[in-house]
XYZ file of N, CA and C in Angstrom:
303
model
N 58.859 28.237 27.349
C 57.825 28.920 28.095
C 56.555 28.067 28.050
N 55.982 27.916 29.233
C 54.738 27.151 29.319
C 53.550 28.099 29.175
N 52.510 27.628 28.536
C 51.328 28.458 28.366
C 50.674 28.769 29.708
N 50.844 27.876 30.687
C 50.262 28.108 32.006
C 50.884 29.346 32.670
N 52.182 29.567 32.393
C 52.867 30.736 32.940
C 52.193 32.016 32.459
N 51.825 32.059 31.193
C 51.144 33.238 30.634
C 49.755 33.426 31.238
N 49.054 32.323 31.484
C 47.710 32.412 32.063
C 47.780 32.994 33.479
N 48.711 32.481 34.289
C 48.847 33.004 35.657
C 49.329 34.457 35.656
N 50.209 34.794 34.722
C 50.647 36.185 34.593
C 49.465 37.080 34.235
N 48.630 36.632 33.315
C 47.451 37.422 32.927
C 46.524 37.628 34.127
N 46.360 36.605 34.950
C 45.541 36.747 36.157
C 46.123 37.759 37.126
N 47.438 37.753 37.278
C 48.082 38.720 38.173
C 47.960 40.144 37.642
N 48.139 40.306 36.349
C 48.005 41.635 35.737
C 46.574 42.138 35.906
N 45.609 41.258 35.717
C 44.212 41.640 35.926
C 43.994 42.084 37.376
N 44.556 41.346 38.339
C 44.437 41.723 39.755
C 45.050 43.095 40.010
N 46.210 43.340 39.413
C 46.853 44.643 39.579
C 45.975 45.765 39.039
N 45.406 45.561 37.867
C 44.555 46.588 37.263
C 43.305 46.847 38.102
N 42.752 45.797 38.673
C 41.547 45.937 39.488
C 41.850 46.666 40.800
N 43.073 46.537 41.303
C 43.436 47.165 42.577
C 43.858 48.630 42.448
N 44.184 49.076 41.247
C 44.620 50.467 41.049
C 43.593 51.481 41.558
N 42.295 51.332 41.276
C 41.337 52.321 41.802
C 41.324 52.395 43.338
N 41.585 51.287 43.998
C 41.626 51.304 45.468
C 42.797 52.135 45.962
N 43.917 52.024 45.301
C 45.095 52.809 45.700
C 44.858 54.288 45.420
N 44.184 54.596 44.334
C 43.966 56.002 43.956
C 42.870 56.683 44.769
N 41.946 55.911 45.335
C 40.814 56.479 46.076
C 41.225 56.761 47.516
N 41.376 58.039 47.839
C 41.836 58.397 49.182
C 40.784 58.122 50.257
N 39.544 57.877 49.876
C 38.505 57.581 50.867
C 38.325 56.079 51.095
N 39.038 55.265 50.328
C 38.915 53.812 50.477
C 39.467 53.373 51.826
N 38.819 52.395 52.411
C 39.268 51.853 53.695
C 39.201 50.330 53.617
N 40.356 49.712 53.510
C 40.456 48.259 53.402
C 41.067 47.737 54.695
N 40.376 46.849 55.403
C 40.906 46.354 56.675
C 42.230 45.605 56.497
N 43.068 45.684 57.516
C 44.321 44.935 57.496
C 44.061 43.431 57.410
N 42.915 42.985 57.932
C 42.555 41.578 57.870
C 42.308 41.095 56.454
N 42.158 42.017 55.523
C 42.014 41.670 54.111
C 43.336 41.854 53.375
N 43.988 42.994 53.590
C 45.171 43.321 52.801
C 46.409 42.508 53.175
N 46.637 42.273 54.463
C 47.839 41.527 54.853
C 47.796 40.057 54.435
N 46.674 39.343 54.614
C 46.649 37.971 54.102
C 46.795 37.908 52.575
N 46.223 38.878 51.876
C 46.352 38.894 50.420
C 47.801 39.121 50.001
N 48.490 40.014 50.699
C 49.906 40.242 50.417
C 50.726 38.991 50.723
N 50.399 38.315 51.807
C 51.116 37.083 52.180
C 50.924 35.995 51.119
N 49.707 35.881 50.614
C 49.457 34.902 49.557
C 50.273 35.209 48.298
N 50.454 36.494 48.013
C 51.279 36.866 46.865
C 52.704 36.374 47.011
N 53.251 36.458 48.221
C 54.610 35.962 48.467
C 54.655 34.439 48.314
N 53.673 33.767 48.907
C 53.637 32.305 48.832
C 53.494 31.845 47.385
N 52.556 32.431 46.653
C 52.371 32.053 45.250
C 53.606 32.386 44.421
N 54.163 33.561 44.644
C 55.357 33.962 43.889
C 56.523 33.020 44.119
N 56.743 32.632 45.362
C 57.817 31.695 45.686
C 57.557 30.327 45.051
N 56.318 29.888 45.122
C 55.959 28.598 44.532
C 56.152 28.612 43.021
N 55.677 29.667 42.363
C 55.847 29.767 40.915
C 57.329 29.799 40.545
N 58.119 30.515 41.327
C 59.547 30.589 41.046
C 60.199 29.216 41.172
N 59.789 28.442 42.172
C 60.360 27.100 42.349
C 59.960 26.154 41.218
N 58.870 26.459 40.533
C 58.423 25.643 39.400
C 59.008 26.117 38.066
N 59.819 27.182 38.123
C 60.394 27.724 36.899
C 59.459 28.627 36.131
N 58.397 29.063 36.751
C 57.421 29.941 36.103
C 57.725 31.389 36.509
N 58.748 31.937 35.876
C 59.275 33.243 36.256
C 58.260 34.370 36.093
N 57.559 34.387 34.991
C 56.594 35.472 34.751
C 55.459 35.429 35.771
N 54.979 34.246 36.087
C 53.933 34.113 37.105
C 54.438 34.570 38.460
N 55.691 34.233 38.763
C 56.286 34.636 40.040
C 56.359 36.157 40.139
N 56.805 36.795 39.076
C 56.896 38.263 39.079
C 55.510 38.879 39.240
N 54.533 38.347 38.518
C 53.166 38.864 38.638
C 52.615 38.717 40.042
N 52.842 37.581 40.672
C 52.347 37.364 42.035
C 53.069 38.262 43.035
N 54.372 38.444 42.857
C 55.116 39.320 43.774
C 54.703 40.784 43.594
N 54.400 41.195 42.368
C 53.892 42.559 42.159
C 52.514 42.738 42.795
N 51.699 41.703 42.738
C 50.404 41.759 43.412
C 50.601 41.878 44.917
N 51.594 41.176 45.447
C 51.937 41.301 46.869
C 52.323 42.740 47.211
N 53.124 43.351 46.363
C 53.533 44.745 46.590
C 52.315 45.669 46.563
N 51.409 45.438 45.623
C 50.202 46.274 45.534
C 49.368 46.152 46.801
N 49.192 44.926 47.319
C 48.438 44.749 48.560
C 49.182 45.387 49.730
N 50.503 45.376 49.697
C 51.270 46.063 50.741
C 51.056 47.565 50.716
N 50.987 48.119 49.518
C 50.694 49.554 49.370
C 49.302 49.861 49.906
N 48.345 48.998 49.574
C 46.978 49.190 50.073
C 46.947 49.091 51.591
N 47.683 48.137 52.159
C 47.733 47.999 53.622
C 48.307 49.253 54.259
N 49.302 49.841 53.623
C 49.941 51.039 54.174
C 49.078 52.283 54.022
N 48.506 52.465 52.842
C 47.797 53.712 52.547
C 46.305 53.688 52.847
N 45.665 52.540 52.725
C 44.204 52.504 52.754
C 43.608 51.690 53.896
N 44.434 51.213 54.814
C 43.897 50.484 55.963
C 43.788 51.429 57.142
N 42.698 51.323 57.878
C 42.597 52.148 59.077
C 43.651 51.697 60.076
N 44.371 52.646 60.607
C 45.422 52.321 61.564
C 44.828 52.294 62.965
N 45.263 51.370 63.803
C 44.647 51.213 65.115
C 44.770 52.453 66.003
N 45.784 53.266 65.789
C 45.976 54.439 66.638
C 45.181 55.648 66.165
N 44.655 55.614 64.940
C 43.892 56.750 64.424
C 42.687 57.067 65.293
N 41.971 56.045 65.710
C 40.786 56.266 66.538
C 41.181 56.895 67.870
N 42.270 56.433 68.458
C 42.741 56.987 69.723
C 43.158 58.445 69.543
N 43.879 58.725 68.466
C 44.340 60.093 68.236
C 43.178 61.040 67.982
N 42.157 60.564 67.236
C 40.997 61.414 66.969
C 40.196 61.684 68.232
N 40.087 60.694 69.123
C 39.299 60.888 70.333
C 39.989 61.827 71.312
N 41.305 61.939 71.252
C 42.041 62.817 72.150
C 42.395 64.156 71.514
N 41.951 64.388 70.297
C 42.321 65.614 69.590
C 41.712 66.853 70.248
N 40.529 66.730 70.873
C 39.874 67.883 71.470
C 40.417 68.231 72.854
N 41.085 67.282 73.484
C 41.607 67.527 74.823
C 42.902 68.320 74.728
N 43.069 69.307 75.589
C 44.331 70.048 75.570
C 45.474 69.150 76.028
N 46.610 69.347 75.422
C 47.754 68.529 75.815
C 48.295 69.046 77.146
N 48.659 68.139 78.048
C 49.178 68.575 79.347
C 50.532 69.237 79.163
N 50.730 70.306 79.915
C 52.006 71.010 79.846
C 52.742 70.820 81.149
N 53.983 70.624 81.021
C 54.806 70.488 82.220
C 55.144 71.883 82.735
N 55.221 72.003 84.004
C 55.597 73.289 84.600
C 57.053 73.562 84.246
N 57.361 74.802 83.952
C 58.744 75.121 83.626
C 59.666 74.777 84.802
N 60.827 74.332 84.477
C 61.784 73.979 85.515
C 62.190 75.240 86.283
N 62.314 75.103 87.573
C 62.670 76.201 88.492
C 61.631 77.329 88.433
N 60.341 76.958 88.347
C 59.287 77.958 88.236
C 59.038 78.690 89.537
N 59.452 78.120 90.679
C 59.153 78.807 91.921
C 60.218 79.725 92.316
C-alpha cells in the first residue's frame, strides 16, 4: 500500500462528509452545471486511480461521483419545473366526450 493512496482516500472521504449537508438540505439548489462535471471528474479520477493500482483512492473517487450524482438528482433545479409551475394556474384543457352530440 502506498501512502499516497491513503492521502487521496482521505481527501475523498473529506469531500463526502462536506457534501452530506447538501444532500440533507431540501432547500439546497445546486446547478447541473456544477454537479454533473463534478460527478464526471469522480469517474475520471476513479478510473485513473484504479489503473495505477490505487484501489482505495479509486473507491473514494467513485463514491464521490455517486454523491454528486445524488446531488444532481435531488438538489438540482430541473428544467421542466419552471414550465410546470408557470402552467399550474391554468386549467387543463378537456377533450369533449366522444359522441357528445
